Amino acid sequence: MDGSKLKVFVDFDGTITKEDVGDSIFRKFGNPEKVEKIINDLHNERISSKQCWDLLCHSVQSINEIDLNSFIDEIQIDLTFKAFVNFCNTNNIDFIVLSDGFDYYIRRILTRENLDHLKFFANKLKIINRRFVPEYPYYNPDYPAHANPKQNHIMNNSSDDDYTIYIGDGNSDKDAAQYCDYIFAKNRLLKFCERERISYYPFKTFDDVIIRIKELLSKKRLKKRHQAQIKRKHAYEAE
């Protein structure tokens, strides 16, 4: 491979974990009917993710932290994710976890799996007087659809010389993935890429990702995705 350095950005909910943790928490502890309507409104782009989280947090009248932690501790990660982490370390590949969800459960799950050294960016969630209190330290009104615009982190943590890879599955990945040279997609992100005719590589587990990245590493030269370069250029010019 040429001198390009690989930078990998990975979604958390439904990608590293087997399910969407944020959605699962509110389905468990919130009003089921209200929660389903809120999530459906998000998926149909009637509300932003920030509005969605605010509404979901408000839907939980009281939360017991012990019960919440016990529920989070039952959430499983993709069994092949640790192998992917080791693969990246062995091949000197930088990667960052990006989430439009919350640090509360991400940190707890990563710590449980002895992966708390991984760098991640997410919204913040506190419990005050038995109520959920969300905070959005990375919110940017220029990207109002997302509470934590992942494309900002991609831009801030990579250069034009890097070959960027995105791995994701959902709504919050649709914009961010377009800023990367290579996209691994499943579920809603895959359908979006198909609909918008964006090139992608389908995956089910991180084993699929490892196999494909090995093939990329064996190439003499990696071709950067033109549309991603245009997206990044426009973003730089807008600053």
PDB file of C-alpha atoms in Angstrom:
ATOM      1  CA  MET A   1       0.000   0.000   0.000  1.00  0.00           C
ATOM      2  CA  ASP A   2       1.156   3.578  -0.620  1.00  0.00           C
ATOM      3  CA  GLY A   3       1.942   6.044   2.175  1.00  0.00           C
ATOM      4  CA  SER A   4      -1.706   6.668   3.079  1.00  0.00           C
ATOM      5  CA  LYS A   5      -2.563   6.002   6.707  1.00  0.00           C
ATOM      6  CA  LEU A   6      -5.834   4.237   7.454  1.00  0.00           C
ATOM      7  CA  LYS A   7      -8.199   5.972   9.883  1.00  0.00           C
ATOM      8  CA  VAL A   8     -11.251   3.983  10.927  1.00  0.00           C
ATOM      9  CA  PHE A   9     -14.426   5.451  12.429  1.00  0.00           C
ATOM     10  CA  VAL A  10     -16.903   3.031  13.992  1.00  0.00           C
ATOM     11  CA  ASP A  11     -20.505   3.513  15.084  1.00  0.00           C
ATOM     12  CA  PHE A  12     -21.461   2.041  18.478  1.00  0.00           C
ATOM     13  CA  ASP A  13     -25.177   1.211  18.757  1.00  0.00           C
ATOM     14  CA  GLY A  14     -26.101  -1.721  16.532  1.00  0.00           C
ATOM     15  CA  THR A  15     -22.576  -1.902  15.101  1.00  0.00           C
ATOM     16  CA  ILE A  16     -20.304  -2.673  18.037  1.00  0.00           C
ATOM     17  CA  THR A  17     -23.305  -3.841  20.064  1.00  0.00           C
ATOM     18  CA  LYS A  18     -25.826  -6.364  18.789  1.00  0.00           C
ATOM     19  CA  GLU A  19     -28.709  -3.957  19.366  1.00  0.00           C
ATOM     20  CA  ASP A  20     -29.365  -0.237  19.586  1.00  0.00           C
ATOM     21  CA  VAL A  21     -28.641   0.317  23.272  1.00  0.00           C
ATOM     22  CA  GLY A  22     -30.205   3.772  23.503  1.00  0.00           C
ATOM     23  CA  ASP A  23     -33.473   2.628  21.955  1.00  0.00           C
ATOM     24  CA  SER A  24     -33.502  -0.495  24.134  1.00  0.00           C
ATOM     25  CA  ILE A  25     -33.056   1.501  27.346  1.00  0.00           C
ATOM     26  CA  PHE A  26     -35.996   3.765  26.626  1.00  0.00           C
ATOM     27  CA  ARG A  27     -38.187   0.913  25.445  1.00  0.00           C
ATOM     28  CA  LYS A  28     -37.438  -0.784  28.771  1.00  0.00           C
ATOM     29  CA  PHE A  29     -37.819   2.145  31.158  1.00  0.00           C
ATOM     30  CA  GLY A  30     -40.023   4.616  29.270  1.00  0.00           C
ATOM     31  CA  ASN A  31     -43.644   4.623  28.147  1.00  0.00           C
ATOM     32  CA  PRO A  32     -43.653   2.002  25.339  1.00  0.00           C
ATOM     33  CA  GLU A  33     -46.284   3.741  23.219  1.00  0.00           C
ATOM     34  CA  LYS A  34     -44.632   7.169  23.477  1.00  0.00           C
ATOM     35  CA  VAL A  35     -41.179   5.717  22.888  1.00  0.00           C
ATOM     36  CA  GLU A  36     -42.217   3.911  19.698  1.00  0.00           C
ATOM     37  CA  LYS A  37     -43.795   7.088  18.311  1.00  0.00           C
ATOM     38  CA  ILE A  38     -40.705   9.172  19.106  1.00  0.00           C
ATOM     39  CA  ILE A  39     -38.322   6.657  17.533  1.00  0.00           C
ATOM     40  CA  ASN A  40     -40.576   6.327  14.497  1.00  0.00           C
ATOM     41  CA  ASP A  41     -40.602  10.125  14.102  1.00  0.00           C
ATOM     42  CA  LEU A  42     -36.795  10.101  14.160  1.00  0.00           C
ATOM     43  CA  HIS A  43     -36.530   7.342  11.565  1.00  0.00           C
ATOM     44  CA  ASN A  44     -38.931   9.239   9.317  1.00  0.00           C
ATOM     45  CA  GLU A  45     -36.928  12.459   9.799  1.00  0.00           C
ATOM     46  CA  ARG A  46     -39.800  14.342  11.431  1.00  0.00           C
ATOM     47  CA  ILE A  47     -37.564  15.235  14.388  1.00  0.00           C
ATOM     48  CA  SER A  48     -33.805  15.568  14.917  1.00  0.00           C
ATOM     49  CA  SER A  49     -31.813  13.177  17.081  1.00  0.00           C
ATOM     50  CA  LYS A  50     -31.405  15.904  19.726  1.00  0.00           C
ATOM     51  CA  GLN A  51     -35.173  16.377  19.852  1.00  0.00           C
ATOM     52  CA  CYS A  52     -35.563  12.608  19.960  1.00  0.00           C
ATOM     53  CA  TRP A  53     -33.250  12.205  22.957  1.00  0.00           C
ATOM     54  CA  ASP A  54     -34.878  15.093  24.814  1.00  0.00           C
ATOM     55  CA  LEU A  55     -38.318  13.562  24.315  1.00  0.00           C
ATOM     56  CA  LEU A  56     -37.148  10.062  25.234  1.00  0.00           C
ATOM     57  CA  CYS A  57     -35.446  11.278  28.413  1.00  0.00           C
ATOM     58  CA  HIS A  58     -38.590  13.198  29.359  1.00  0.00           C
ATOM     59  CA  SER A  59     -40.673  10.046  28.808  1.00  0.00           C
ATOM     60  CA  VAL A  60     -38.922   8.278  31.714  1.00  0.00           C
ATOM     61  CA  GLN A  61     -40.566   9.596  34.876  1.00  0.00           C
ATOM     62  CA  SER A  62     -38.184   7.867  37.275  1.00  0.00           C
ATOM     63  CA  ILE A  63     -35.068   5.762  36.790  1.00  0.00           C
ATOM     64  CA  ASN A  64     -33.375   3.447  39.260  1.00  0.00           C
ATOM     65  CA  GLU A  65     -29.644   3.495  38.537  1.00  0.00           C
ATOM     66  CA  ILE A  66     -29.127  -0.059  39.801  1.00  0.00           C
ATOM     67  CA  ASP A  67     -31.850  -1.364  37.478  1.00  0.00           C
ATOM     68  CA  LEU A  68     -30.407   0.643  34.581  1.00  0.00           C
ATOM     69  CA  ASN A  69     -26.899  -0.708  35.128  1.00  0.00           C
ATOM     70  CA  SER A  70     -28.189  -4.271  35.389  1.00  0.00           C
ATOM     71  CA  PHE A  71     -30.002  -3.825  32.085  1.00  0.00           C
ATOM     72  CA  ILE A  72     -26.919  -2.370  30.365  1.00  0.00           C
ATOM     73  CA  ASP A  73     -24.791  -5.237  31.675  1.00  0.00           C
ATOM     74  CA  GLU A  74     -26.952  -7.668  29.693  1.00  0.00           C
ATOM     75  CA  ILE A  75     -26.253  -5.909  26.374  1.00  0.00           C
ATOM     76  CA  GLN A  76     -23.933  -7.980  24.182  1.00  0.00           C
ATOM     77  CA  ILE A  77     -21.281  -6.752  21.766  1.00  0.00           C
ATOM     78  CA  ASP A  78     -20.442  -8.291  18.397  1.00  0.00           C
ATOM     79  CA  LEU A  79     -18.332 -11.309  19.310  1.00  0.00           C
ATOM     80  CA  THR A  80     -15.821 -10.415  16.591  1.00  0.00           C
ATOM     81  CA  PHE A  81     -15.257  -6.818  17.696  1.00  0.00           C
ATOM     82  CA  LYS A  82     -12.336  -7.586  20.024  1.00  0.00           C
ATOM     83  CA  ALA A  83     -10.587  -9.390  17.183  1.00  0.00           C
ATOM     84  CA  PHE A  84     -11.067  -6.247  15.105  1.00  0.00           C
ATOM     85  CA  VAL A  85      -9.538  -4.106  17.857  1.00  0.00           C
ATOM     86  CA  ASN A  86      -6.527  -6.436  17.973  1.00  0.00           C
ATOM     87  CA  PHE A  87      -6.274  -6.378  14.183  1.00  0.00           C
ATOM     88  CA  CYS A  88      -6.175  -2.571  14.162  1.00  0.00           C
ATOM     89  CA  ASN A  89      -3.551  -2.493  16.906  1.00  0.00           C
ATOM     90  CA  THR A  90      -1.379  -5.032  15.093  1.00  0.00           C
ATOM     91  CA  ASN A  91      -1.561  -3.094  11.835  1.00  0.00           C
ATOM     92  CA  ASN A  92      -1.120   0.335  13.417  1.00  0.00           C
ATOM     93  CA  ILE A  93      -4.574   1.462  12.282  1.00  0.00           C
ATOM     94  CA  ASP A  94      -6.078   4.336  14.243  1.00  0.00           C
ATOM     95  CA  PHE A  95      -9.752   4.080  14.997  1.00  0.00           C
ATOM     96  CA  ILE A  96     -12.310   6.073  16.925  1.00  0.00           C
ATOM     97  CA  VAL A  97     -15.785   5.149  18.109  1.00  0.00           C
ATOM     98  CA  LEU A  98     -18.434   7.715  17.135  1.00  0.00           C
ATOM     99  CA  SER A  99     -21.903   7.662  18.654  1.00  0.00           C
ATOM    100  CA  ASP A 100     -25.018   9.803  18.547  1.00  0.00           C
ATOM    101  CA  GLY A 101     -25.975   7.925  21.725  1.00  0.00           C
ATOM    102  CA  PHE A 102     -24.722   8.389  25.283  1.00  0.00           C
ATOM    103  CA  ASP A 103     -21.440   8.051  27.121  1.00  0.00           C
ATOM    104  CA  TYR A 104     -23.171   6.487  30.155  1.00  0.00           C
ATOM    105  CA  TYR A 105     -23.755   3.096  28.577  1.00  0.00           C
ATOM    106  CA  ILE A 106     -20.854   3.222  26.108  1.00  0.00           C
ATOM    107  CA  ARG A 107     -18.289   3.659  28.877  1.00  0.00           C
ATOM    108  CA  ARG A 108     -19.912   0.957  31.020  1.00  0.00           C
ATOM    109  CA  ILE A 109     -19.996  -1.591  28.191  1.00  0.00           C
ATOM    110  CA  LEU A 110     -16.444  -0.857  27.020  1.00  0.00           C
ATOM    111  CA  THR A 111     -15.148  -1.093  30.599  1.00  0.00           C
ATOM    112  CA  ARG A 112     -16.893  -4.426  31.101  1.00  0.00           C
ATOM    113  CA  GLU A 113     -15.235  -5.740  27.938  1.00  0.00           C
ATOM    114  CA  ASN A 114     -11.785  -4.405  28.958  1.00  0.00           C
ATOM    115  CA  LEU A 115     -11.936  -1.940  26.082  1.00  0.00           C
ATOM    116  CA  ASP A 116     -12.107   1.265  28.113  1.00  0.00           C
ATOM    117  CA  HIS A 117      -8.894   2.481  26.445  1.00  0.00           C
ATOM    118  CA  LEU A 118     -10.786   3.057  23.192  1.00  0.00           C
ATOM    119  CA  LYS A 119     -11.316   6.665  22.210  1.00  0.00           C
ATOM    120  CA  PHE A 120     -14.928   7.676  21.663  1.00  0.00           C
ATOM    121  CA  PHE A 121     -17.106  10.745  21.142  1.00  0.00           C
ATOM    122  CA  ALA A 122     -20.731  10.701  22.302  1.00  0.00           C
ATOM    123  CA  ASN A 123     -23.454  12.735  23.959  1.00  0.00           C
ATOM    124  CA  LYS A 124     -23.473  12.828  27.758  1.00  0.00           C
ATOM    125  CA  LEU A 125     -26.141  11.385  30.048  1.00  0.00           C
ATOM    126  CA  LYS A 126     -26.505  12.071  33.756  1.00  0.00           C
ATOM    127  CA  ILE A 127     -29.015  10.866  36.323  1.00  0.00           C
ATOM    128  CA  ILE A 128     -30.167  13.653  38.648  1.00  0.00           C
ATOM    129  CA  ASN A 129     -32.970  13.098  41.148  1.00  0.00           C
ATOM    130  CA  ARG A 130     -33.875   9.840  39.381  1.00  0.00           C
ATOM    131  CA  ARG A 131     -34.352  11.621  36.051  1.00  0.00           C
ATOM    132  CA  PHE A 132     -32.332  11.382  32.839  1.00  0.00           C
ATOM    133  CA  VAL A 133     -30.517  14.633  32.014  1.00  0.00           C
ATOM    134  CA  PRO A 134     -28.911  14.654  28.532  1.00  0.00           C
ATOM    135  CA  GLU A 135     -26.115  16.990  27.468  1.00  0.00           C
ATOM    136  CA  TYR A 136     -24.824  17.632  23.962  1.00  0.00           C
ATOM    137  CA  PRO A 137     -21.233  18.931  24.111  1.00  0.00           C
ATOM    138  CA  TYR A 138     -20.653  18.477  20.365  1.00  0.00           C
ATOM    139  CA  TYR A 139     -23.959  19.815  19.049  1.00  0.00           C
ATOM    140  CA  ASN A 140     -23.475  22.085  16.048  1.00  0.00           C
ATOM    141  CA  PRO A 141     -26.420  24.114  14.677  1.00  0.00           C
ATOM    142  CA  ASP A 142     -24.818  23.868  11.227  1.00  0.00           C
ATOM    143  CA  TYR A 143     -25.714  20.152  11.337  1.00  0.00           C
ATOM    144  CA  PRO A 144     -29.099  20.252  13.128  1.00  0.00           C
ATOM    145  CA  ALA A 145     -30.139  16.695  12.249  1.00  0.00           C
ATOM    146  CA  HIS A 146     -27.699  15.207  14.768  1.00  0.00           C
ATOM    147  CA  ALA A 147     -27.053  15.727  18.466  1.00  0.00           C
ATOM    148  CA  ASN A 148     -23.435  14.696  17.898  1.00  0.00           C
ATOM    149  CA  PRO A 149     -22.504  15.334  14.242  1.00  0.00           C
ATOM    150  CA  LYS A 150     -20.046  12.552  13.521  1.00  0.00           C
ATOM    151  CA  GLN A 151     -18.695  14.220  10.400  1.00  0.00           C
ATOM    152  CA  ASN A 152     -17.133  16.923  12.602  1.00  0.00           C
ATOM    153  CA  HIS A 153     -15.102  14.305  14.468  1.00  0.00           C
ATOM    154  CA  ILE A 154     -14.071  12.679  11.190  1.00  0.00           C
ATOM    155  CA  MET A 155     -12.830  16.021   9.865  1.00  0.00           C
ATOM    156  CA  ASN A 156     -11.039  16.885  13.117  1.00  0.00           C
ATOM    157  CA  ASN A 157      -9.340  13.504  13.435  1.00  0.00           C
ATOM    158  CA  SER A 158      -8.135  12.874   9.888  1.00  0.00           C
ATOM    159  CA  SER A 159      -6.267  14.680   7.145  1.00  0.00           C
ATOM    160  CA  ASP A 160      -6.546  14.730   3.372  1.00  0.00           C
ATOM    161  CA  ASP A 161      -3.608  12.327   3.236  1.00  0.00           C
ATOM    162  CA  ASP A 162      -5.418   9.699   5.315  1.00  0.00           C
ATOM    163  CA  TYR A 163      -7.569   6.953   3.833  1.00  0.00           C
ATOM    164  CA  THR A 164     -10.737   7.073   5.917  1.00  0.00           C
ATOM    165  CA  ILE A 165     -13.035   4.125   6.591  1.00  0.00           C
ATOM    166  CA  TYR A 166     -16.512   4.249   8.119  1.00  0.00           C
ATOM    167  CA  ILE A 167     -18.350   1.312   9.709  1.00  0.00           C
ATOM    168  CA  GLY A 168     -21.999   1.764  10.615  1.00  0.00           C
ATOM    169  CA  ASP A 169     -25.586   0.636  10.472  1.00  0.00           C
ATOM    170  CA  GLY A 170     -28.069   3.417  11.153  1.00  0.00           C
ATOM    171  CA  ASN A 171     -29.630   6.834  10.659  1.00  0.00           C
ATOM    172  CA  SER A 172     -26.894   8.718  12.506  1.00  0.00           C
ATOM    173  CA  ASP A 173     -24.302   7.284  10.107  1.00  0.00           C
ATOM    174  CA  LYS A 174     -25.851   8.503   6.859  1.00  0.00           C
ATOM    175  CA  ASP A 175     -24.212  11.925   6.761  1.00  0.00           C
ATOM    176  CA  ALA A 176     -20.929  10.951   8.417  1.00  0.00           C
ATOM    177  CA  ALA A 177     -20.229   8.019   6.111  1.00  0.00           C
ATOM    178  CA  GLN A 178     -20.289  10.305   3.086  1.00  0.00           C
ATOM    179  CA  TYR A 179     -17.135  12.036   4.354  1.00  0.00           C
ATOM    180  CA  CYS A 180     -15.130   8.797   4.232  1.00  0.00           C
ATOM    181  CA  ASP A 181     -13.315   7.013   1.418  1.00  0.00           C
ATOM    182  CA  TYR A 182     -14.643   3.540   2.159  1.00  0.00           C
ATOM    183  CA  ILE A 183     -17.941   2.561   3.773  1.00  0.00           C
ATOM    184  CA  PHE A 184     -18.901  -0.676   5.503  1.00  0.00           C
ATOM    185  CA  ALA A 185     -22.678  -0.684   5.828  1.00  0.00           C
ATOM    186  CA  LYS A 186     -25.578  -2.769   7.081  1.00  0.00           C
ATOM    187  CA  ASN A 187     -29.252  -2.230   7.940  1.00  0.00           C
ATOM    188  CA  ARG A 188     -30.490   1.375   7.521  1.00  0.00           C
ATOM    189  CA  LEU A 189     -27.121   2.698   6.363  1.00  0.00           C
ATOM    190  CA  LEU A 190     -26.916   0.007   3.681  1.00  0.00           C
ATOM    191  CA  LYS A 191     -30.403   0.866   2.406  1.00  0.00           C
ATOM    192  CA  PHE A 192     -29.502   4.559   2.370  1.00  0.00           C
ATOM    193  CA  CYS A 193     -26.328   3.902   0.357  1.00  0.00           C
ATOM    194  CA  GLU A 194     -28.285   1.807  -2.134  1.00  0.00           C
ATOM    195  CA  ARG A 195     -30.962   4.461  -2.490  1.00  0.00           C
ATOM    196  CA  GLU A 196     -28.440   7.288  -2.938  1.00  0.00           C
ATOM    197  CA  ARG A 197     -26.118   5.173  -5.124  1.00  0.00           C
ATOM    198  CA  ILE A 198     -23.205   5.546  -2.728  1.00  0.00           C
ATOM    199  CA  SER A 199     -20.587   2.814  -3.012  1.00  0.00           C
ATOM    200  CA  TYR A 200     -20.339   0.579   0.069  1.00  0.00           C
ATOM    201  CA  TYR A 201     -19.260  -2.856   1.231  1.00  0.00           C
ATOM    202  CA  PRO A 202     -21.922  -4.914   3.063  1.00  0.00           C
ATOM    203  CA  PHE A 203     -20.954  -6.571   6.330  1.00  0.00           C
ATOM    204  CA  LYS A 204     -22.578  -8.635   9.059  1.00  0.00           C
ATOM    205  CA  THR A 205     -19.768  -8.919  11.613  1.00  0.00           C
ATOM    206  CA  PHE A 206     -16.316  -7.439  12.126  1.00  0.00           C
ATOM    207  CA  ASP A 207     -14.828 -10.610  10.669  1.00  0.00           C
ATOM    208  CA  ASP A 208     -16.142  -9.400   7.303  1.00  0.00           C
ATOM    209  CA  VAL A 209     -14.507  -6.024   7.910  1.00  0.00           C
ATOM    210  CA  ILE A 210     -11.144  -7.579   8.809  1.00  0.00           C
ATOM    211  CA  ILE A 211     -11.094  -9.684   5.642  1.00  0.00           C
ATOM    212  CA  ARG A 212     -11.836  -6.685   3.427  1.00  0.00           C
ATOM    213  CA  ILE A 213      -9.369  -4.334   5.139  1.00  0.00           C
ATOM    214  CA  LYS A 214      -6.651  -6.970   4.712  1.00  0.00           C
ATOM    215  CA  GLU A 215      -7.391  -6.841   0.992  1.00  0.00           C
ATOM    216  CA  LEU A 216      -7.171  -3.046   1.037  1.00  0.00           C
ATOM    217  CA  LEU A 217      -3.826  -3.187   2.845  1.00  0.00           C
ATOM    218  CA  SER A 218      -2.462  -5.509   0.163  1.00  0.00           C
ATOM    219  CA  LYS A 219      -3.141  -2.990  -2.605  1.00  0.00           C
ATOM    220  CA  LYS A 220      -0.283  -0.848  -3.889  1.00  0.00           C
ATOM    221  CA  ARG A 221      -2.504   2.208  -4.047  1.00  0.00           C
ATOM    222  CA  LEU A 222      -5.846   3.078  -2.485  1.00  0.00           C
ATOM    223  CA  LYS A 223      -8.218   5.190  -4.524  1.00  0.00           C
ATOM    224  CA  LYS A 224      -9.935   7.881  -2.487  1.00  0.00           C
ATOM    225  CA  ARG A 225     -13.667   8.340  -2.993  1.00  0.00           C
ATOM    226  CA  HIS A 226     -14.243  11.474  -5.070  1.00  0.00           C
ATOM    227  CA  GLN A 227     -17.564  12.423  -3.471  1.00  0.00           C
ATOM    228  CA  ALA A 228     -15.989  12.198  -0.009  1.00  0.00           C
ATOM    229  CA  GLN A 229     -13.217  14.550  -1.114  1.00  0.00           C
ATOM    230  CA  ILE A 230     -15.821  17.032  -2.363  1.00  0.00           C
ATOM    231  CA  LYS A 231     -17.761  16.819   0.925  1.00  0.00           C
ATOM    232  CA  ARG A 232     -14.612  17.454   2.937  1.00  0.00           C
ATOM    233  CA  LYS A 233     -13.540  20.330   0.681  1.00  0.00           C
ATOM    234  CA  HIS A 234     -16.919  22.054   1.049  1.00  0.00           C
ATOM    235  CA  ALA A 235     -16.825  21.574   4.816  1.00  0.00           C
ATOM    236  CA  TYR A 236     -13.358  23.148   5.051  1.00  0.00           C
ATOM    237  CA  GLU A 237     -14.442  26.075   2.889  1.00  0.00           C
ATOM    238  CA  ALA A 238     -17.501  26.668   5.084  1.00  0.00           C
ATOM    239  CA  GLU A 239     -15.390  27.048   8.238  1.00  0.00           C
TER     240      GLU A 239
END
